[in-house]
Coordinates of C-alpha atoms and ligand atoms in Angstrom, one line a residue:
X1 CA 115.3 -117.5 90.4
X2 CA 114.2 -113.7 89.8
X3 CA 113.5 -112.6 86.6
X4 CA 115.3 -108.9 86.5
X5 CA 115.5 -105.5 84.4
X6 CA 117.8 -102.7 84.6
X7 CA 117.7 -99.1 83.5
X8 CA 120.1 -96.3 83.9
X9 CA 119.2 -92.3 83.7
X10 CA 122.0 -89.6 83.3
X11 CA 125.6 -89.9 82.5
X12 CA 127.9 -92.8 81.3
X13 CA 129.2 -93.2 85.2
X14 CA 125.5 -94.0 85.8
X15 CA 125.4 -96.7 82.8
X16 CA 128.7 -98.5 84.2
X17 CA 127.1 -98.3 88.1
X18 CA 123.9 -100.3 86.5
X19 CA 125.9 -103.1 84.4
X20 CA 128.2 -103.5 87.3
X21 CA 124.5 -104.5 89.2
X22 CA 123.4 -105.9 85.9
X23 CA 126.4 -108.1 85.8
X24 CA 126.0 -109.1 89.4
X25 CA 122.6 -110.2 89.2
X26 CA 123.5 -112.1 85.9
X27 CA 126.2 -114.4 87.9
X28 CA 123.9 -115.3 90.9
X29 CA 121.8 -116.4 88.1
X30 CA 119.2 -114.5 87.7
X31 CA 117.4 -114.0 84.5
X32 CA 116.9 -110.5 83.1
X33 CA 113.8 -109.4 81.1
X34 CA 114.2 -106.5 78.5
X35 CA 111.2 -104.5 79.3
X36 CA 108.3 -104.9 80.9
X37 CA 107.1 -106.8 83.6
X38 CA 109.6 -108.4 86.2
X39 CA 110.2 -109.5 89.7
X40 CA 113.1 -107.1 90.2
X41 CA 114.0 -103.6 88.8
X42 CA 116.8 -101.7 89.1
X43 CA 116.7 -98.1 88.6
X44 CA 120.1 -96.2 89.0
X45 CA 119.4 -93.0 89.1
X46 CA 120.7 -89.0 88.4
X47 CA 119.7 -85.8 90.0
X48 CA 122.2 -83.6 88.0
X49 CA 119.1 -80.9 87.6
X50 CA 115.7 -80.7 88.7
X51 CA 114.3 -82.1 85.7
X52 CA 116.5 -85.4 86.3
X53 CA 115.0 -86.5 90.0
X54 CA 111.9 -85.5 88.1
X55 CA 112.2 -88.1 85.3
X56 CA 113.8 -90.2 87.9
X57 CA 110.7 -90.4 90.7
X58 CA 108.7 -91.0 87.5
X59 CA 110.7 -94.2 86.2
X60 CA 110.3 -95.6 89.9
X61 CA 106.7 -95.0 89.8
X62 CA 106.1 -96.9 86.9
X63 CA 108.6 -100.1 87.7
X64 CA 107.0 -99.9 91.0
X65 CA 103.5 -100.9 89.4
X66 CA 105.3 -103.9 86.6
X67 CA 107.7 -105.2 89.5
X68 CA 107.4 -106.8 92.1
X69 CA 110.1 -105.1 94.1
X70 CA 112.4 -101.7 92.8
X71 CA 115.8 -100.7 93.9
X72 CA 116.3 -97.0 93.6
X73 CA 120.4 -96.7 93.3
X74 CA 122.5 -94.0 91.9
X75 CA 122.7 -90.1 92.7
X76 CA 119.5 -89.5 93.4
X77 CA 119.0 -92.3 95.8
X78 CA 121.8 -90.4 98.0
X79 CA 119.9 -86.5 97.4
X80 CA 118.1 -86.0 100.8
X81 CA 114.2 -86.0 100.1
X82 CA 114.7 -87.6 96.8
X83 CA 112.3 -90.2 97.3
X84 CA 109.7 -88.7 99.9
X85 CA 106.9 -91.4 100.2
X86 CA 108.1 -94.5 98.3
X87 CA 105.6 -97.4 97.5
X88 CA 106.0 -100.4 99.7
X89 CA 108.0 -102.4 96.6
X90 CA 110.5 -99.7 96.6
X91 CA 113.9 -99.6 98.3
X92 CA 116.0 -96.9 97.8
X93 CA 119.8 -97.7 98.5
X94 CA 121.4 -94.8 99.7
X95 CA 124.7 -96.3 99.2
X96 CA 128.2 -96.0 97.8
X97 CA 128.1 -96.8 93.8
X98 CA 130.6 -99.8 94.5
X99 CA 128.7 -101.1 97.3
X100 CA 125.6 -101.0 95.0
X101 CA 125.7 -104.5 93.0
X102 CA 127.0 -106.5 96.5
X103 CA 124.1 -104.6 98.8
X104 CA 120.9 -105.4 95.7
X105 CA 122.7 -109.0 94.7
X106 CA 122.6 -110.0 98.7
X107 CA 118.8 -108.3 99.2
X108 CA 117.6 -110.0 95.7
X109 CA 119.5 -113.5 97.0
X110 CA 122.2 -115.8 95.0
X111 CA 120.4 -118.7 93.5
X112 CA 123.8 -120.2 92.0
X113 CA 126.8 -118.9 90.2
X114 CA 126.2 -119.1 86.7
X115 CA 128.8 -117.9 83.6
X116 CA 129.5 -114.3 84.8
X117 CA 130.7 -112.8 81.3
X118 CA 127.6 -111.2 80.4
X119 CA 127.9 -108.7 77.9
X120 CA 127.1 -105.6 77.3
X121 CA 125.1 -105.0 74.3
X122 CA 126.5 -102.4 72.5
X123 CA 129.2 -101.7 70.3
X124 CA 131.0 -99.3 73.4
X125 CA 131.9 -100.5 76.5
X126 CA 132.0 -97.5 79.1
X127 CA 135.2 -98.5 81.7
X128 CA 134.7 -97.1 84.6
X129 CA 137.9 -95.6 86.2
X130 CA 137.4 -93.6 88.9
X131 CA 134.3 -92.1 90.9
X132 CA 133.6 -88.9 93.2
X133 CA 134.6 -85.5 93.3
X134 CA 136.7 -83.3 95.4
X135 CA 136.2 -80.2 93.3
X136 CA 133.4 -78.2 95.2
X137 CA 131.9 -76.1 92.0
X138 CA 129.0 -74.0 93.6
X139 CA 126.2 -75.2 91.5
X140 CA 126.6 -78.8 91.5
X141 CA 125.0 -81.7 93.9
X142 CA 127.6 -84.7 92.7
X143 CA 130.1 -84.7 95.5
X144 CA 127.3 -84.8 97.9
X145 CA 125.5 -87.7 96.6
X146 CA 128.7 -89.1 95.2
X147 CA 131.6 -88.3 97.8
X148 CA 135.3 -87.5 97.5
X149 CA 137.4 -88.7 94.6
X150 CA 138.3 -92.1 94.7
X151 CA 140.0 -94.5 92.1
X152 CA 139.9 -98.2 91.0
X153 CA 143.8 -99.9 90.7
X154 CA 144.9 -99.5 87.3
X155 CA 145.4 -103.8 87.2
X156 CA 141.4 -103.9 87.6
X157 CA 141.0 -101.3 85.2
X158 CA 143.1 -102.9 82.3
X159 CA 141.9 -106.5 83.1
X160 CA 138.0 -105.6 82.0
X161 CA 139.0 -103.6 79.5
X162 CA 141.0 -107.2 78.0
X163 CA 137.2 -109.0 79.2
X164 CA 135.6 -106.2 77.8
X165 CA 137.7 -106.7 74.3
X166 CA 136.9 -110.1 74.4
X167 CA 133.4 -110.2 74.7
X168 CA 133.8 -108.2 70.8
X169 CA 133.7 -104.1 71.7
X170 CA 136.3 -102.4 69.2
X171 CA 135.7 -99.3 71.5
X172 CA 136.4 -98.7 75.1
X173 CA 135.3 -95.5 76.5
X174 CA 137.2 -94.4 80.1
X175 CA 134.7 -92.8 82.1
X176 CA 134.4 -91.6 85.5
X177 CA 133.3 -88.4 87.7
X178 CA 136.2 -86.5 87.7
X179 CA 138.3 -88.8 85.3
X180 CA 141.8 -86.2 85.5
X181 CA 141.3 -87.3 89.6
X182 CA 142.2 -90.9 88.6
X183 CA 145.3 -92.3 90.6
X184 CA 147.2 -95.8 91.6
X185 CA 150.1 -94.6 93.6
X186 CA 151.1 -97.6 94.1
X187 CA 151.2 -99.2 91.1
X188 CA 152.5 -95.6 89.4
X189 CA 149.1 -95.0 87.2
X190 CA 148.4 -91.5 86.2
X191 CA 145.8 -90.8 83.8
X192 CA 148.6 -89.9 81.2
X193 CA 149.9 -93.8 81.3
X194 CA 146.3 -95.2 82.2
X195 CA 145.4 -93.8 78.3
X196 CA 149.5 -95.6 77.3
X197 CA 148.9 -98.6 78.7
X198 CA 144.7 -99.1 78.0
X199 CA 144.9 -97.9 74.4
X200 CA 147.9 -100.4 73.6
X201 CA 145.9 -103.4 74.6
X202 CA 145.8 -106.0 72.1
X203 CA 142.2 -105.6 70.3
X204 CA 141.1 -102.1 71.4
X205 CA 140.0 -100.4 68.0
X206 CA 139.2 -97.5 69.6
X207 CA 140.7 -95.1 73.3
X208 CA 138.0 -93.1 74.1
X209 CA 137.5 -90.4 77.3
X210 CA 134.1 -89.8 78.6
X211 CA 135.3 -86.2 79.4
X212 CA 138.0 -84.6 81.2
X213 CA 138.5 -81.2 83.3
X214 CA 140.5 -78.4 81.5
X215 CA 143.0 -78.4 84.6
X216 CA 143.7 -82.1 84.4
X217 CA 145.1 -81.7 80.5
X218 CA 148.7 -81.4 81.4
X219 CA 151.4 -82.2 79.1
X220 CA 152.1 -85.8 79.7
X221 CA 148.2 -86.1 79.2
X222 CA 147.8 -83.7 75.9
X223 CA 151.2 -86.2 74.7
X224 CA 149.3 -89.5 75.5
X225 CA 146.5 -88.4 73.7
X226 CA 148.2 -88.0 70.8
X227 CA 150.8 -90.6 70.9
X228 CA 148.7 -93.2 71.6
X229 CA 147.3 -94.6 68.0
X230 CA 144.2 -96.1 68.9
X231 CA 143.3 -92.4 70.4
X232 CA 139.9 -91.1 68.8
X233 CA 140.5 -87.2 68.6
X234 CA 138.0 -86.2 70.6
X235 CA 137.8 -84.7 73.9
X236 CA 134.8 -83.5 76.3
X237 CA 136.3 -80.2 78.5
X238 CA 133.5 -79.2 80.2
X239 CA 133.5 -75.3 80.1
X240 CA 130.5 -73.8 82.3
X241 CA 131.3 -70.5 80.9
X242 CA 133.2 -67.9 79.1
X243 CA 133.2 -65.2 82.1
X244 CA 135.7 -64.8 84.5
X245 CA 133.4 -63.5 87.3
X246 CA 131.0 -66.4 86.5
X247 CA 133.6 -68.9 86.7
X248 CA 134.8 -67.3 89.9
X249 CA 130.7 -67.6 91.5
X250 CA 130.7 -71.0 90.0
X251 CA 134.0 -71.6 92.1
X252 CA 135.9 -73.0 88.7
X253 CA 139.4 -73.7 88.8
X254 CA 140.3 -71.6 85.6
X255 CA 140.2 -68.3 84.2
X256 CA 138.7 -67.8 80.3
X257 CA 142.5 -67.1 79.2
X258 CA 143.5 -70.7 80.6
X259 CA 140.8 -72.6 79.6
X260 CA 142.0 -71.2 75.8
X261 CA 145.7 -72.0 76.4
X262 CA 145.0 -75.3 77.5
X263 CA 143.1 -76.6 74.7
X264 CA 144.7 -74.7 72.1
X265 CA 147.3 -77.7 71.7
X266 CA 144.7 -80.0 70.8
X267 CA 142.1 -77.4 68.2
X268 CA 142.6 -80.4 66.0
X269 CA 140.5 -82.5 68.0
X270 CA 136.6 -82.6 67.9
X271 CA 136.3 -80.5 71.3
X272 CA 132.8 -80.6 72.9
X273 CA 131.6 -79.2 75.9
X274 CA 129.2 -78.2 78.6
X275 CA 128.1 -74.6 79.2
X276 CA 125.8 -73.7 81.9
X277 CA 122.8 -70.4 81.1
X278 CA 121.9 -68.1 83.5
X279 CA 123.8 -69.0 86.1
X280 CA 123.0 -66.1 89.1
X281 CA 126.1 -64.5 88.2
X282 CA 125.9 -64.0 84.7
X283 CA 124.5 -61.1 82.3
X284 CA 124.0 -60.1 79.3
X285 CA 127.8 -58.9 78.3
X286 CA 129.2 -62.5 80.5
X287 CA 126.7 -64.5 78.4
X288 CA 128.5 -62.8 75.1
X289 CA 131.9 -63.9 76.3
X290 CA 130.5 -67.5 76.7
X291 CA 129.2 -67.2 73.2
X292 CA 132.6 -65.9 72.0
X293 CA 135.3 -68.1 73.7
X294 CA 133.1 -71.1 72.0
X295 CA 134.5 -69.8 69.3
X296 CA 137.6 -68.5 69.5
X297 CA 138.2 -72.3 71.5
X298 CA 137.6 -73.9 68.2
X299 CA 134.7 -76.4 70.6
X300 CA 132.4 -77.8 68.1
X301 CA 129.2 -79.5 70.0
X302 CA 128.0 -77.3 73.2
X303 CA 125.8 -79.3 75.8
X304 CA 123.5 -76.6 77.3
X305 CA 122.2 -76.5 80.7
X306 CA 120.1 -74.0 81.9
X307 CA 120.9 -73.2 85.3
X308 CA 119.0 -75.3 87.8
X309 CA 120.0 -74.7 91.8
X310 CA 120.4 -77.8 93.3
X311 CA 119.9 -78.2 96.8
X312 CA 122.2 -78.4 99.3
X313 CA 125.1 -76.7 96.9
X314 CA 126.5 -73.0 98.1
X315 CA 124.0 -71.7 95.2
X316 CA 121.2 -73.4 96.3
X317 CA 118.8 -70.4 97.2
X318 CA 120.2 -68.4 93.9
X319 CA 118.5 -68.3 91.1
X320 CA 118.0 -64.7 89.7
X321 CA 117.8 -65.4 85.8
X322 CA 114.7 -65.1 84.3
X323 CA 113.4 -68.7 83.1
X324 CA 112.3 -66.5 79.3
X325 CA 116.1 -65.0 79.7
X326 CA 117.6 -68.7 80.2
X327 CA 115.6 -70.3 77.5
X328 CA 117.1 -67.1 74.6
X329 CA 119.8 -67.5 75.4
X330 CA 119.7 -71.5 75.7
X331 CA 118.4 -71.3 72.2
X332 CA 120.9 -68.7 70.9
X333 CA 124.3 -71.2 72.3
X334 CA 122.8 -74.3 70.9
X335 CA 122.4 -72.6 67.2
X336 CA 125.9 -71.6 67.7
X337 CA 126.7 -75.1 67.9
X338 CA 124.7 -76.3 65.5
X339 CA 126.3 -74.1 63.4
X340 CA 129.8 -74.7 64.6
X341 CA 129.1 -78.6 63.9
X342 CA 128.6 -78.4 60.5
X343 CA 131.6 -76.2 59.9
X344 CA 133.5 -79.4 61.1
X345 CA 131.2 -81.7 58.8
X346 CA 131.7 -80.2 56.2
X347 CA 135.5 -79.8 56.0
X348 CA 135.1 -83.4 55.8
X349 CA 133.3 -84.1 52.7
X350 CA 135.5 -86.1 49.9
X351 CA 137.8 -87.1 52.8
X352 CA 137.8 -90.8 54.5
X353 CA 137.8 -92.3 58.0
X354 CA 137.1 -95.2 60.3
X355 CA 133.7 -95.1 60.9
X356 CA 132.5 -97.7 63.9
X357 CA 128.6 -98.5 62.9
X358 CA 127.1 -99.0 66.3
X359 CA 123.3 -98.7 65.3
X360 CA 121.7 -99.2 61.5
X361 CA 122.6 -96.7 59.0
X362 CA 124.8 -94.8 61.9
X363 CA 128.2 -94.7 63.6
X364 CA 130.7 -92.2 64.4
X365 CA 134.5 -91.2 62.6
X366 CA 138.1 -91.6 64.6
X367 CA 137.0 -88.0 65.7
X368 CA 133.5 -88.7 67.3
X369 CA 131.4 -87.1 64.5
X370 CA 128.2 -88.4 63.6
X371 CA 128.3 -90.4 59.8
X372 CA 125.9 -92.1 58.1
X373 CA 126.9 -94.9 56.1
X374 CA 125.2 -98.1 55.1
X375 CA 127.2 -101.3 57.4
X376 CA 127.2 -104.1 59.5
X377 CA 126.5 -102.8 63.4
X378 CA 129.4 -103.1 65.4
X379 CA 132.0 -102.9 62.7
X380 CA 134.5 -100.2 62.0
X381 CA 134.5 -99.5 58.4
X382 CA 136.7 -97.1 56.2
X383 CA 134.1 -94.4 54.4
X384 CA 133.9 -91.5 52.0
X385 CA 132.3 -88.0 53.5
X386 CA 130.2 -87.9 50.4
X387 CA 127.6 -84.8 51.8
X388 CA 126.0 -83.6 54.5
X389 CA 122.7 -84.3 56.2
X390 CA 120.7 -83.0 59.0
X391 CA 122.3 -85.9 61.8
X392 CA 125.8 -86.1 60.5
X393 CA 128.2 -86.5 57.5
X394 CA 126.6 -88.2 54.5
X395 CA 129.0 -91.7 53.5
X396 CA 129.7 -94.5 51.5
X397 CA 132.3 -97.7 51.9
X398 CA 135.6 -96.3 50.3
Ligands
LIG1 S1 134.2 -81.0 88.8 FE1 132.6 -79.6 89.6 S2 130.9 -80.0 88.1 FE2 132.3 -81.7 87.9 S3 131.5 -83.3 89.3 FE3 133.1 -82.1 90.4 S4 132.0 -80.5 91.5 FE4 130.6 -81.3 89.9

């Protein structure tokens, strides 16, 4: 029997890739350690910027001198040159994701099936629905090291989301590459009825989306979201930027003027985002329409990325924005959201919602915004916005 650890770095697509080897390991019977020392490690991996392989390579140096053996997996196992000179206890598995738990599980070897409902720990259980990407934006690496769009069958889908409501999560939280790619033909899944049919399953508190692409929010999607009661109102629309000739060089799929009309139907929901500074393309004036359409979009939380060429995208050798430049104007959108957050906060106080408590003192509304209110972890309690503090709205029980 091998004693085990797993750890993810990057997005929620890379958490679900390392529980589905987490869970794999589990039923061949293996025993997994929290931290620390171990026969077997698992790192799944991300190389969304430069700084990610970097914090990556470092995580595998350090289980490669606890472990006994390390398995790189994830994106950065399938960048070229990610792993130059790995140590002789480190195997990098350059490998589909859902090859990944078979491939380590059959190198590591089954001991014996044991009970295979392991759980997951937290109070959120990430679903994951689809993987890949068939979009081909300039600056990003994922469809190389992840491939094209693919998607799991709706039936597999909804059955561990009912396992996943059974081992106690109130909130499932869809999540994916490119989740507007998901598809069953055959079975007659879009998105739009995926978000029906999972948010109607008996015990799910709580429907979340990890994030979704402004072109994928049709209709029939923008109606499920809000027809669908168990639906938190919020939604991640990634938004690179607010300038049409920088979405143009970034090879986006909208214009400014769309991305608006398409989430002005839903300026009711906590809208967050991703914007990327200092992209080659952009200047001073295109960084002031970013800074403008996060505002007149009504987006509260802005995830800012400064521009990082990754290699072996069509913007690989481009990188003309001065690091000082990137870092101003970093600064600049990320007080703008800041600010922007707390507008939202605030229109909260002497108001009440569900609040799910998934750590001590913390959990987050119907909405996806931060409170702070004194409850049992893991349970979704109806509160009072009573103030406001520096992490999120102040609370009490109502
Ligand atoms: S939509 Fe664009 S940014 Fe997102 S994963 Fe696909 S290629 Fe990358």
């Amino acid at each position: 029997m091998a004693s085990f650890s797993t750890r993810f770095l990057g997005c929620k697509v890379s958490f679900a890739d390392a529980q589905a080897v987490r869970e794999r390991l589990l039923a061949d019977g293996h025993t997994e350690v929290g931290g620390g020392a171990a026969d077997v490690a698992v790192l799944n991996t991300c190389c969304v910027t430069h700084e990610a392989v970097s914090k990556s390579r470092q995580a595998v140096s350090r289980a490669a001198r606890t472990h006994g053996r390390v398995y790189v997996t994830g994106c950065a196992a399938n960048l070229d040159g990610a792993f130059p000179n790995p140590a002789p206890n480190v195997t990098v598995v350059a490998r589909p994701s859902e090859e990944m738990p078979d491939w380590v599980a059959g190198d590591v070897g089954a001991i014996g099936c044991v009970d295979a409902r392991a759980t997951l720990g937290r109070t959120r259980a990430f679903v994951k629905i689809q993987d890949g990407c068939s979009f081909s934006c300039a600056f990003c690496v994922i469809p190389l090291v992840r491939g094209g769009t693919r998607s799991r069958r709706a039936a597999a889908v909804l059955d561990e989301i009912r396992r996943r409501v059974a081992q106690g999560h109130p909130e499932i939280v869809l999540t994916g590459v490119n989740l507007g790619c998901f598809r069953d033909p055959e079975a007659g899944f879009t998105l739009a009825r995926l978000v029906r049919e999972a948010g109607a399953v008996p015990g799910v508190r709580r429907l979340r989306l990890s994030s979704v692409e402004v072109n994928h929010l049709t209709d029939d999607l923008v109606s499920a979201l809000r027809e669908t009661p168990t639906v938190s109102a919020h939604l991640h629309v990634p938004l690179q930027s607010g300038d049409d000739e920088v979405l143009t060089a970034m090879a986006r799929r909208y214009t400014a003027p769309q991305f608006l009309a398409k989430v002005e139907p839903l300026t009711d929901f906590n809208l967050t985002t991703d914007v990327i500074v200092g992209f080659p393309a952009e200047d001073e004036t295109a960084f002031e329409r970013t800074v403008s359409l996060v505002e007149r979009a009504g987006l509260t939380k802005v995830h800012v990325f400064p521009y990082s060429p990754r290699p072996g995208t069509t913007t690989a050798d481009a990188d003309t924005v001065p690091p000082a430049v990137k870092k101003e104007r970093s600064a600049r959108l990320r007080a703008l959201s800041d600010e922007l957050c707390r507008r939202r906060w605030c229109a909260k106080l002497g108001t009440t919602d569900r609040v799910l408590v998934d750590r001590p003192g913390r959990g987050y509304a119907d909405d996806y915004t931060p409170w702070l209110v004194d409850a049992e972890v893991g349970t979704l309690v109806r509160a009072r916005a009573i103030g406001l503090a520096k992490e999120g709205v102040l609370a009490v029980a109502a």
